[in-house]
Short mmCIF file of C-alpha atoms in Angstrom, two decimals:
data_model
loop_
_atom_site.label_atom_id
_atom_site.label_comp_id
_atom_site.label_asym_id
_atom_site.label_seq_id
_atom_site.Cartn_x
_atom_site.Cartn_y
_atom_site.Cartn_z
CA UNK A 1 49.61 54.50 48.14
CA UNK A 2 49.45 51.46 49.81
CA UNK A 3 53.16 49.77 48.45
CA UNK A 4 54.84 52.57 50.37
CA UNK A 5 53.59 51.20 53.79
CA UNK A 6 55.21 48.63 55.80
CA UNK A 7 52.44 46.59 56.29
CA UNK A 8 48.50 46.82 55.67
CA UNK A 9 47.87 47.80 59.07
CA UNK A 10 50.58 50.65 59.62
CA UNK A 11 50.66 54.25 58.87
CA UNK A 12 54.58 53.92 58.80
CA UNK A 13 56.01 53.59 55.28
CA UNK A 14 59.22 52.03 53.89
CA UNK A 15 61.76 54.09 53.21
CA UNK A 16 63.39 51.73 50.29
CA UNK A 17 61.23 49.54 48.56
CA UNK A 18 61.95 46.72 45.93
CA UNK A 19 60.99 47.06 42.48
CA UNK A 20 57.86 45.32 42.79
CA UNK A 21 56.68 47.89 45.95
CA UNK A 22 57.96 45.32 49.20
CA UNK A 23 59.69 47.07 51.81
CA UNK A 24 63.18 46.81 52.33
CA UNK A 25 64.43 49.68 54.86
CA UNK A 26 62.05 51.55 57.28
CA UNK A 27 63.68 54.43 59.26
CA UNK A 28 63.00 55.31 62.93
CA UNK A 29 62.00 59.28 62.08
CA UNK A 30 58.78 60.45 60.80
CA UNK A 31 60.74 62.06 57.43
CA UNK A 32 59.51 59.45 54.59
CA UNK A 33 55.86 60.48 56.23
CA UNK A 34 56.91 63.54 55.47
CA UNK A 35 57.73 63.27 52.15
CA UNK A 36 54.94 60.98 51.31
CA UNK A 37 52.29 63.82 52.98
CA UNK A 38 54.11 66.43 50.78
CA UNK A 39 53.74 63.84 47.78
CA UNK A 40 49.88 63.37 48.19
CA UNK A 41 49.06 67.19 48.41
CA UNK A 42 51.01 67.86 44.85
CA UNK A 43 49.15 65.24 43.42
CA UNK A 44 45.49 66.48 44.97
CA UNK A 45 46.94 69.68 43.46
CA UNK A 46 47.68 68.18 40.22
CA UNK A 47 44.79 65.70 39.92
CA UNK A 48 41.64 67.27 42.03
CA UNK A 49 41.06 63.89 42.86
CA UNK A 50 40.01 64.73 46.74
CA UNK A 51 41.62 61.26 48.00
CA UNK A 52 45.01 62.38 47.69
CA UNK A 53 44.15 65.09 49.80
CA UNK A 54 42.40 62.91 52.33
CA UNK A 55 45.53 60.43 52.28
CA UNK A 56 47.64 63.61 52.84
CA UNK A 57 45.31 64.93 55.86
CA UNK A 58 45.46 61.76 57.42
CA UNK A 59 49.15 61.17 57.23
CA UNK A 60 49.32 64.95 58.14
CA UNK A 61 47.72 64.08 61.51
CA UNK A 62 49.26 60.69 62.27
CA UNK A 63 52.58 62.60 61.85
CA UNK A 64 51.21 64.99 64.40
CA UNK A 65 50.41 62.15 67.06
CA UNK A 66 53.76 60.66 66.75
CA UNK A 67 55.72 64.19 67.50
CA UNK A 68 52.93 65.53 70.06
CA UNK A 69 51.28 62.43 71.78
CA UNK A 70 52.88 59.21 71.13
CA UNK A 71 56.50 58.49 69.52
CA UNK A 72 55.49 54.82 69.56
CA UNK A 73 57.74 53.16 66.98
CA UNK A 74 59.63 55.99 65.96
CA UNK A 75 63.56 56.70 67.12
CA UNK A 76 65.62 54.83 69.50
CA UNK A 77 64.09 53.36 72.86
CA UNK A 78 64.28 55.73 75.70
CA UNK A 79 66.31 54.74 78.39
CA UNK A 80 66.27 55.10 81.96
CA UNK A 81 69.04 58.48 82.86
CA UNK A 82 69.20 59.38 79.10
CA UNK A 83 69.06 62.79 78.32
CA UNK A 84 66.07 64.36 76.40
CA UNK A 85 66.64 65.42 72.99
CA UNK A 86 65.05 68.41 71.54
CA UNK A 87 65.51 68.62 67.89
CA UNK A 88 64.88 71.03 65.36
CA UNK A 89 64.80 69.53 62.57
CA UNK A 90 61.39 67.52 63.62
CA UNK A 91 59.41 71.19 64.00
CA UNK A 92 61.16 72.43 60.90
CA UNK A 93 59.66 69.61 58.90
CA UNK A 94 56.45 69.88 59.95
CA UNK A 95 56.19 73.73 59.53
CA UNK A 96 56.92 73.34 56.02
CA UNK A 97 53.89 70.41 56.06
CA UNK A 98 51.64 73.43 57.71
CA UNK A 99 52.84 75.87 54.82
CA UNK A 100 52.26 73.27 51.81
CA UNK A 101 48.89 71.64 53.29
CA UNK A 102 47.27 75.13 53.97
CA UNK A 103 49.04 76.97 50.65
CA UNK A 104 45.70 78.38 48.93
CA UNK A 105 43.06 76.62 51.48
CA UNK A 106 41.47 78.45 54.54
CA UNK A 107 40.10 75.34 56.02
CA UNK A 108 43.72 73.62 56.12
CA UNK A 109 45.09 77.02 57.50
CA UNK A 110 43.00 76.90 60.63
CA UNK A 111 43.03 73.64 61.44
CA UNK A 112 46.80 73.61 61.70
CA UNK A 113 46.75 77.42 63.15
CA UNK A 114 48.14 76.16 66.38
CA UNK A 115 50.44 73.48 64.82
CA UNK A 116 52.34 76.01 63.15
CA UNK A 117 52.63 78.46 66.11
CA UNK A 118 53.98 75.51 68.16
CA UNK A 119 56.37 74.69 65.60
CA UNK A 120 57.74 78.28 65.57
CA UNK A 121 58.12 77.84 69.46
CA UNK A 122 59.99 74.60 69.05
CA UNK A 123 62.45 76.05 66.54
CA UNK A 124 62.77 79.26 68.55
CA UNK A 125 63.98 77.33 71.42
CA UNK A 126 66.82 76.46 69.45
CA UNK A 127 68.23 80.41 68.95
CA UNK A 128 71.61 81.40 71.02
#
């Protein structure tokens, strides 16, 4: 788990990684998070071994701080008269981390409850 991630000390993760696990190309979108959260469910699925599912949680809600709260470190720099940017493909993604995190689990279904109904407002705003 820990190769995947840019440094020690970030939640980020590399998006291409050498051989031998160093990082070569991190992108600016929260989609390799994605993948990686997606990644650590299966395997609590597969495995039962509860710190995959704590690894995915975690990720899961560092994801959420980046789209919600704070985009620290993630996309381009805003700058001063630019246009804001809605996209959909940001709530998309994280609907389908709602529906695989809380897929069989009550607990996981109400703690992202509201995270999914935003999502579906996000991606609604996007209808002609």
């Amino acid at each position: 788990m820990s190769s995947a991630r840019i440094s020690a000390d970030s939640r980020k993760l590399a998006f291409v990684v050498t051989r031998d696990g160093r990082p070569v190309k991190v992108q600016r979108t929260i989609f390799s998070e994605c993948f990686y959260t997606m990644a650590m469910d299966e395997l609590w699925r597969v495995t039962g071994d509860e710190k995959y599912q704590r690894e995915a949680v975690e990720m899961m809600d560092q994801i959420v701080r980046w789209v919600q709260e704070d985009p620290t470190g993630l996309g381009r720099p805003e700058l001063p008269g630019a246009e804001s940017v809605n996209s959909m493909a940001v709530p998309m993604m994280l609907l389908c981390l709602v529906d695989q995190l809380e897929e069989g689990d009550a607990k996981m279904a109400d703690k992202y409850r509201e995270l999914g109904a935003w999502c579906v407002e996000q991606i609604l705003q996007h209808l002609q």
